Each structure stands twice: as C-alpha cells, then as structure tokens.
PDB file of C-alpha atoms in Angstrom:
ATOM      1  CA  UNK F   1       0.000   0.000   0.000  1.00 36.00           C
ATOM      2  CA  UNK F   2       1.011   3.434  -0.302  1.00 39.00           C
ATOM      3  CA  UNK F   3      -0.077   6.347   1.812  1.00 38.00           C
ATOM      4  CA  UNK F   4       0.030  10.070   0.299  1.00 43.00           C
ATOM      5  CA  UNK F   5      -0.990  12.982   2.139  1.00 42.00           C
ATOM      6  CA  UNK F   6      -2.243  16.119   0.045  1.00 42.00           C
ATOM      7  CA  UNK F   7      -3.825  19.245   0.893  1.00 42.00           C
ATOM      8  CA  UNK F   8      -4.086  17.563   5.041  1.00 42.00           C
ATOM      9  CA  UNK F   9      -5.796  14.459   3.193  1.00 47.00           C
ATOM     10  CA  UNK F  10      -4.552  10.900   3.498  1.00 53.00           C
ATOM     11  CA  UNK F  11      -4.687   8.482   0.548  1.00 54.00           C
ATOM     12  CA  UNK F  12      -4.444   4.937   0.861  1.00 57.00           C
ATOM     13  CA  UNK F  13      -4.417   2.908  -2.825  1.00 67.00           C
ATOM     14  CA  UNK F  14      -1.903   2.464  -5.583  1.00 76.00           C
ATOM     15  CA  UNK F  15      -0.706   4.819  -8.084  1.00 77.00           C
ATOM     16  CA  UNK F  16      -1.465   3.584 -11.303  1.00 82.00           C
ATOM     17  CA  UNK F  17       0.061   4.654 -14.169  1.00 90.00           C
ATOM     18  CA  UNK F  18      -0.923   4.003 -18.022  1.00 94.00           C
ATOM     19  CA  UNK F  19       0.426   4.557 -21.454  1.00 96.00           C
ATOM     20  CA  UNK F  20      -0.323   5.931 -25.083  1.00 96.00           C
ATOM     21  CA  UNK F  21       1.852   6.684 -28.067  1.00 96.00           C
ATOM     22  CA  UNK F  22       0.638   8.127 -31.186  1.00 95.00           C
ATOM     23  CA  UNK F  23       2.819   8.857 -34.487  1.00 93.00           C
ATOM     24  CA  UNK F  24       2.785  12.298 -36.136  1.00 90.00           C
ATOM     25  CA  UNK F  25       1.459  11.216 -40.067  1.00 84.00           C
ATOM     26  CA  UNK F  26       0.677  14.219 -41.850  1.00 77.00           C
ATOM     27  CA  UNK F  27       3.152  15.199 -44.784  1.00 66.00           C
ATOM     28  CA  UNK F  28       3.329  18.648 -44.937  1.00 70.00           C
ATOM     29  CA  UNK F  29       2.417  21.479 -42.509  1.00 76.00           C
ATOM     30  CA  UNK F  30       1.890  25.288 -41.907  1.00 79.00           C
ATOM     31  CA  UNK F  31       1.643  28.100 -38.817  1.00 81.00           C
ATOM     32  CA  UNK F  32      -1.496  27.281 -37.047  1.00 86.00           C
ATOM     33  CA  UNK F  33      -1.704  23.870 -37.884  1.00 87.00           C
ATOM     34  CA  UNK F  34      -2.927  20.764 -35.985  1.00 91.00           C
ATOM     35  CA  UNK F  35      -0.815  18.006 -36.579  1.00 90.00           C
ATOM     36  CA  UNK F  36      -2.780  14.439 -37.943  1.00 91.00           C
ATOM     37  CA  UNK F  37      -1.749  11.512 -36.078  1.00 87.00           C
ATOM     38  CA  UNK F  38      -2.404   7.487 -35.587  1.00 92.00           C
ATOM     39  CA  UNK F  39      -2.231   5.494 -32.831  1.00 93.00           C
ATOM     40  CA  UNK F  40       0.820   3.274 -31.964  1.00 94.00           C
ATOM     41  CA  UNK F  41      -0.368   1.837 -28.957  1.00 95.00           C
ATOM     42  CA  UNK F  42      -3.163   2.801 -26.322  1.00 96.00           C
ATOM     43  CA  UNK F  43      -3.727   1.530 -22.515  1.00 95.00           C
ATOM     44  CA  UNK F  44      -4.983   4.449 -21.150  1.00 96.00           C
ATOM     45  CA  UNK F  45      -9.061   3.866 -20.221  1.00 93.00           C
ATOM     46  CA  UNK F  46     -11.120   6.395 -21.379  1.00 94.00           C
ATOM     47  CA  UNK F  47      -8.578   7.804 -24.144  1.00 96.00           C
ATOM     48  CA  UNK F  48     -10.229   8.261 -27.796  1.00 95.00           C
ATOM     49  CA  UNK F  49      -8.457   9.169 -31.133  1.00 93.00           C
ATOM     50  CA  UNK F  50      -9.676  11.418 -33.879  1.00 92.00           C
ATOM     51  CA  UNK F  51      -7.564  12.371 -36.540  1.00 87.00           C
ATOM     52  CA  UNK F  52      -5.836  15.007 -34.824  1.00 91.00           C
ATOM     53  CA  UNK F  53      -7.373  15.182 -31.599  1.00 96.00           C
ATOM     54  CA  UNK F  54      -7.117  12.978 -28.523  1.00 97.00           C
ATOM     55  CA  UNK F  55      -9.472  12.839 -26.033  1.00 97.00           C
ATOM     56  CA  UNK F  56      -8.355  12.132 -22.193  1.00 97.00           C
ATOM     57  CA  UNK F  57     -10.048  10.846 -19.086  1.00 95.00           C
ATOM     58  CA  UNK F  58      -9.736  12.702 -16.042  1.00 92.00           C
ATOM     59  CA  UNK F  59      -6.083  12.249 -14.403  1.00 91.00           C
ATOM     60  CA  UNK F  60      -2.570  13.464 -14.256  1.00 94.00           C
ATOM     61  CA  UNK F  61      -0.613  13.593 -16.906  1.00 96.00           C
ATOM     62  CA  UNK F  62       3.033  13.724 -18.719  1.00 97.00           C
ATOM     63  CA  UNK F  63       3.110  14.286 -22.272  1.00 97.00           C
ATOM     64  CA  UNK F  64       6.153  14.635 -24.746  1.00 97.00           C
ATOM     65  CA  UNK F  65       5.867  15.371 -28.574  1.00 95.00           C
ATOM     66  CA  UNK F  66       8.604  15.261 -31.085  1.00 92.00           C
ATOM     67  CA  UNK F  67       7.626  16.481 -34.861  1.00 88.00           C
ATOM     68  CA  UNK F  68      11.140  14.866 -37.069  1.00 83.00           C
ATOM     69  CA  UNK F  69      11.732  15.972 -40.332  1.00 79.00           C
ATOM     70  CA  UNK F  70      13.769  17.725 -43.132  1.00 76.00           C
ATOM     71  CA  UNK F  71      13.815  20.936 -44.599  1.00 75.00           C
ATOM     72  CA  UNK F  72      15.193  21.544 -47.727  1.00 72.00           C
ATOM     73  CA  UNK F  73      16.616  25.294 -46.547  1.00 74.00           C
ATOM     74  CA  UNK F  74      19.019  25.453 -43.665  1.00 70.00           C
ATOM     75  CA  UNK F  75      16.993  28.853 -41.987  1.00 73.00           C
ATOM     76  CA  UNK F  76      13.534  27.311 -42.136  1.00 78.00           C
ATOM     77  CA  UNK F  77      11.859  27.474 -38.792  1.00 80.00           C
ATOM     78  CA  UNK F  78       9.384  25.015 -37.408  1.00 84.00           C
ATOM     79  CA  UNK F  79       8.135  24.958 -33.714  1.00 88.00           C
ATOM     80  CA  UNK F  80       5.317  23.316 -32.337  1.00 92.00           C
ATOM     81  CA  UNK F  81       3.422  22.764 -29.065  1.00 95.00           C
ATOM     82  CA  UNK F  82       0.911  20.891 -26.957  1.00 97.00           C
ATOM     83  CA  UNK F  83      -2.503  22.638 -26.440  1.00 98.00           C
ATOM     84  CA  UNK F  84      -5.321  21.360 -24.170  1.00 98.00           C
ATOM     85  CA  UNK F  85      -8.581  22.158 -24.430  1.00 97.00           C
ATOM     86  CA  UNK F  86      -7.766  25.527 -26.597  1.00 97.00           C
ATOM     87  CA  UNK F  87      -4.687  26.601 -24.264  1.00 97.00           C
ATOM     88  CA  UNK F  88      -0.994  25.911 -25.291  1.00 97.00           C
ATOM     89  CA  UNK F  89       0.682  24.346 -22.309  1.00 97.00           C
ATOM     90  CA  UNK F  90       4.251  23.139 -21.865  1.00 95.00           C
ATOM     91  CA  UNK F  91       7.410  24.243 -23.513  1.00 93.00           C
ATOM     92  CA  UNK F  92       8.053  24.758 -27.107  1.00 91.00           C
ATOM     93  CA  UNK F  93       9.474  22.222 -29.234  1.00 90.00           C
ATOM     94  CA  UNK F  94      11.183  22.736 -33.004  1.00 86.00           C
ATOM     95  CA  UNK F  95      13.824  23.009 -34.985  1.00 72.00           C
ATOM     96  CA  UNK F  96      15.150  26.912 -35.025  1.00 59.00           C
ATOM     97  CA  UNK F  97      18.286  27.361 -35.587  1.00 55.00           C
ATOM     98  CA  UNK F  98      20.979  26.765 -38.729  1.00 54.00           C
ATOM     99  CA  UNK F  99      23.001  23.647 -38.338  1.00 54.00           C
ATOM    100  CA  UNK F 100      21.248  22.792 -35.548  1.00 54.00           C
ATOM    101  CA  UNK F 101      21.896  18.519 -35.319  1.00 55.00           C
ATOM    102  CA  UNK F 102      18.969  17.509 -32.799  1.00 59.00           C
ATOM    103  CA  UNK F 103      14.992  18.106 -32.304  1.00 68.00           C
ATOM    104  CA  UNK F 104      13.655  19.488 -29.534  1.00 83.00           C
ATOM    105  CA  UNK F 105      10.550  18.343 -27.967  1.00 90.00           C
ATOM    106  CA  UNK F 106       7.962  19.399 -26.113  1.00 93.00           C
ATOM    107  CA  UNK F 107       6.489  18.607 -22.649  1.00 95.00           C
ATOM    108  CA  UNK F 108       3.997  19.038 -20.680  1.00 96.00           C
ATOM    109  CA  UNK F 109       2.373  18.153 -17.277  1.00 96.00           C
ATOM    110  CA  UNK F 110      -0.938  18.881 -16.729  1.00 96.00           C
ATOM    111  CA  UNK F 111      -4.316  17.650 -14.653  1.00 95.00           C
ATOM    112  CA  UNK F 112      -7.227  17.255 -16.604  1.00 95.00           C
ATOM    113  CA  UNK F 113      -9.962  17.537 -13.675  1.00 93.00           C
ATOM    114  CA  UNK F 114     -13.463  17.516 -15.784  1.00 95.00           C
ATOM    115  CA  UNK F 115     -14.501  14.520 -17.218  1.00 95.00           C
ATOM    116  CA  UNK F 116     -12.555  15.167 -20.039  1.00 97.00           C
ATOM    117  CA  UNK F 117     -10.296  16.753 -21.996  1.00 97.00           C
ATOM    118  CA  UNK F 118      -8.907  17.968 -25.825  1.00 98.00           C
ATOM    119  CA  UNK F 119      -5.346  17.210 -26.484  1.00 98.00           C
ATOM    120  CA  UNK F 120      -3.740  18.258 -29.698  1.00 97.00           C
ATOM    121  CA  UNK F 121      -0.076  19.189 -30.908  1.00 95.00           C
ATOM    122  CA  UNK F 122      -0.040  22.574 -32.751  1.00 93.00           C
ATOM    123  CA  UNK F 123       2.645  23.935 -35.002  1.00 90.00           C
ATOM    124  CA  UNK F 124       2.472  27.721 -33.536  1.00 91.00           C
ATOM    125  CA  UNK F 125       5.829  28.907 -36.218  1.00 86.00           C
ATOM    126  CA  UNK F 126       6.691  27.645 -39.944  1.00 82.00           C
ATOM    127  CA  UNK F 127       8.722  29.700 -42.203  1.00 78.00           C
ATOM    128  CA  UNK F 128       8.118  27.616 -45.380  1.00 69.00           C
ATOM    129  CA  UNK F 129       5.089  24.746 -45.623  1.00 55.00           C
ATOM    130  CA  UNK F 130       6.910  23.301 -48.770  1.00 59.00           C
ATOM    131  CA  UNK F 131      10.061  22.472 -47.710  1.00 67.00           C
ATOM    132  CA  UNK F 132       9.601  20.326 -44.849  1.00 74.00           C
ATOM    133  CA  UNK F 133       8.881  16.530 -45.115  1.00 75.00           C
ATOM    134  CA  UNK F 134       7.748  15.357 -41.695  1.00 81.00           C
ATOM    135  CA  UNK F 135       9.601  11.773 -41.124  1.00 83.00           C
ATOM    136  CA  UNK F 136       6.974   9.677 -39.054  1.00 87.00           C
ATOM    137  CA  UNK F 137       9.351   7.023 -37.767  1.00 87.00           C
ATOM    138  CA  UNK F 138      11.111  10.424 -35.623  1.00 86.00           C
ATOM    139  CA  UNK F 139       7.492  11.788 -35.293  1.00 90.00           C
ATOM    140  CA  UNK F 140       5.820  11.057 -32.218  1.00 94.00           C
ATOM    141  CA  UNK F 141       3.473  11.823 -29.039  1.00 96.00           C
ATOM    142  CA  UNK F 142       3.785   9.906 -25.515  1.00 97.00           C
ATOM    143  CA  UNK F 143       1.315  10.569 -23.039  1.00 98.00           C
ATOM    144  CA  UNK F 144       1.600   8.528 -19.423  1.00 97.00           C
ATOM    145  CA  UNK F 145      -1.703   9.176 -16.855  1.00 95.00           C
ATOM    146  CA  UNK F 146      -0.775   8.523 -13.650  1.00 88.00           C
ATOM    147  CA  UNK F 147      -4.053   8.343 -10.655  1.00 75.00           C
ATOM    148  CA  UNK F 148      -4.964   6.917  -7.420  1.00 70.00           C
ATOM    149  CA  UNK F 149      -7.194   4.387  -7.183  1.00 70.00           C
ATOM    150  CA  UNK F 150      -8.380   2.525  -3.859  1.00 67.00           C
ATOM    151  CA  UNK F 151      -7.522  -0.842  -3.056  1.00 59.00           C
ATOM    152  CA  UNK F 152     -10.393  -1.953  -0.979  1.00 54.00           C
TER     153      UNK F 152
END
C-alpha cells in the first residue's frame, strides 16, 4: 500500500500509471496547424483518437511530442506545441536554428480535472510549408496518466 498525504488528506491505494503513443502522419504542414496523427499503442481507459485530436479521461498527466523531419533550406523554422482544451501548455518544441543537429521536444504536465479533456499538438511557427517533409518514424506523441485508485 502506499499512503500520500495532500492538501491535510490521506490516501491509501496504488498509483497507477498508463500509457499511449501516437505517431505524427501528416506530410506537410503550416503556422497554425494541428498536426494528424495514428495510434501506436493505447492503454490508457477512457482515451479516444480522432484524426488530430485525442481525447483524455480525467487524471494526471506527462506528455512529450517530437515532430522529425527535413527541410530543404538550412533557416527554415518550425516549432510546435501541446494545447489542451484551446490553451498551449508546456514548452516549445522545433527546430530553429541553422546547423542545428537535434529536435527538440515538447512537454507538458498537466491535470485534466473535468470529465474530459482535448489534447492536440499545434505547429504555432513555420517559415516555409513546402520544404519540410515530416519523417513519421522520428514523429511522435507519448502521453503517461498517472491516478490513485483505492484498493479496498
């Protein structure tokens, strides 16, 4: 068993923790853009897939998105980020600077405390829509929900 106290409240249960991981599909993209997506795998209860929209179950979460790809011009910008329900949240992620050799992601945490919630990965900057070819095998979102449930 595990005992947590928050806010002067005692928990006694198991954290539980599940997993989802979605790859980004779409070929080409532009500023204000949602990003399309397909599911690798899914264990989290409650979690739904549209094409570029997923829908979470109340919970806490982690989430990390990489967009990979080329570009055919060394200056071209693209940066992206995680928005819930309408709101960006989390750092920004992108490639945005010349000779730059890595991607950076983006993360978030975040509770979701309705019944449920909008997640979607937005590219918020893109200097040119035609040069970049989004490689989905480097393309990716990973969401883990972690909650308390009772073990009575």
């Amino acid at each position: 068993y595990i005992f947590r106290k928050v806010y002067n409240m005692s928990y006694r249960g198991r954290l539980r923790a599940e997993l989802a991981t979605f790859t980004v599909t779409n070929d080409g993209v532009s500023t204000n853009y949602y990003t399309q997506f397909s599911e690798r795998t899914n264990n989290i209860t409650g979690c739904s897939v549209s094409t570029n929209t997923i829908t979470l179950p109340q919970g806490q979460y982690l989430a990390r998105a990489v967009i990979g790809g080329t570009r055919s011009n060394q200056n071209d910008i693209l940066n992206y980020r995680l928005e819930l329900d309408g709101t960006l949240i989390g750092s920004n992620g992108g490639l945005d600077s010349n000779h730059k050799t890595k991607v950076d992601d983006t993360k978030a945490q975040f509770n979701i405390t309705s019944s449920q919630g909008v997640l979607k990965l937005k590219v918020i900057e893109e200097s040119s829509s035609s040069d970049w070819t989004i490689e989905p095998d480097y393309s990716y979102i990973l969401i883990i929900r972690s909650f308390w449930y009772d073990t009575f």
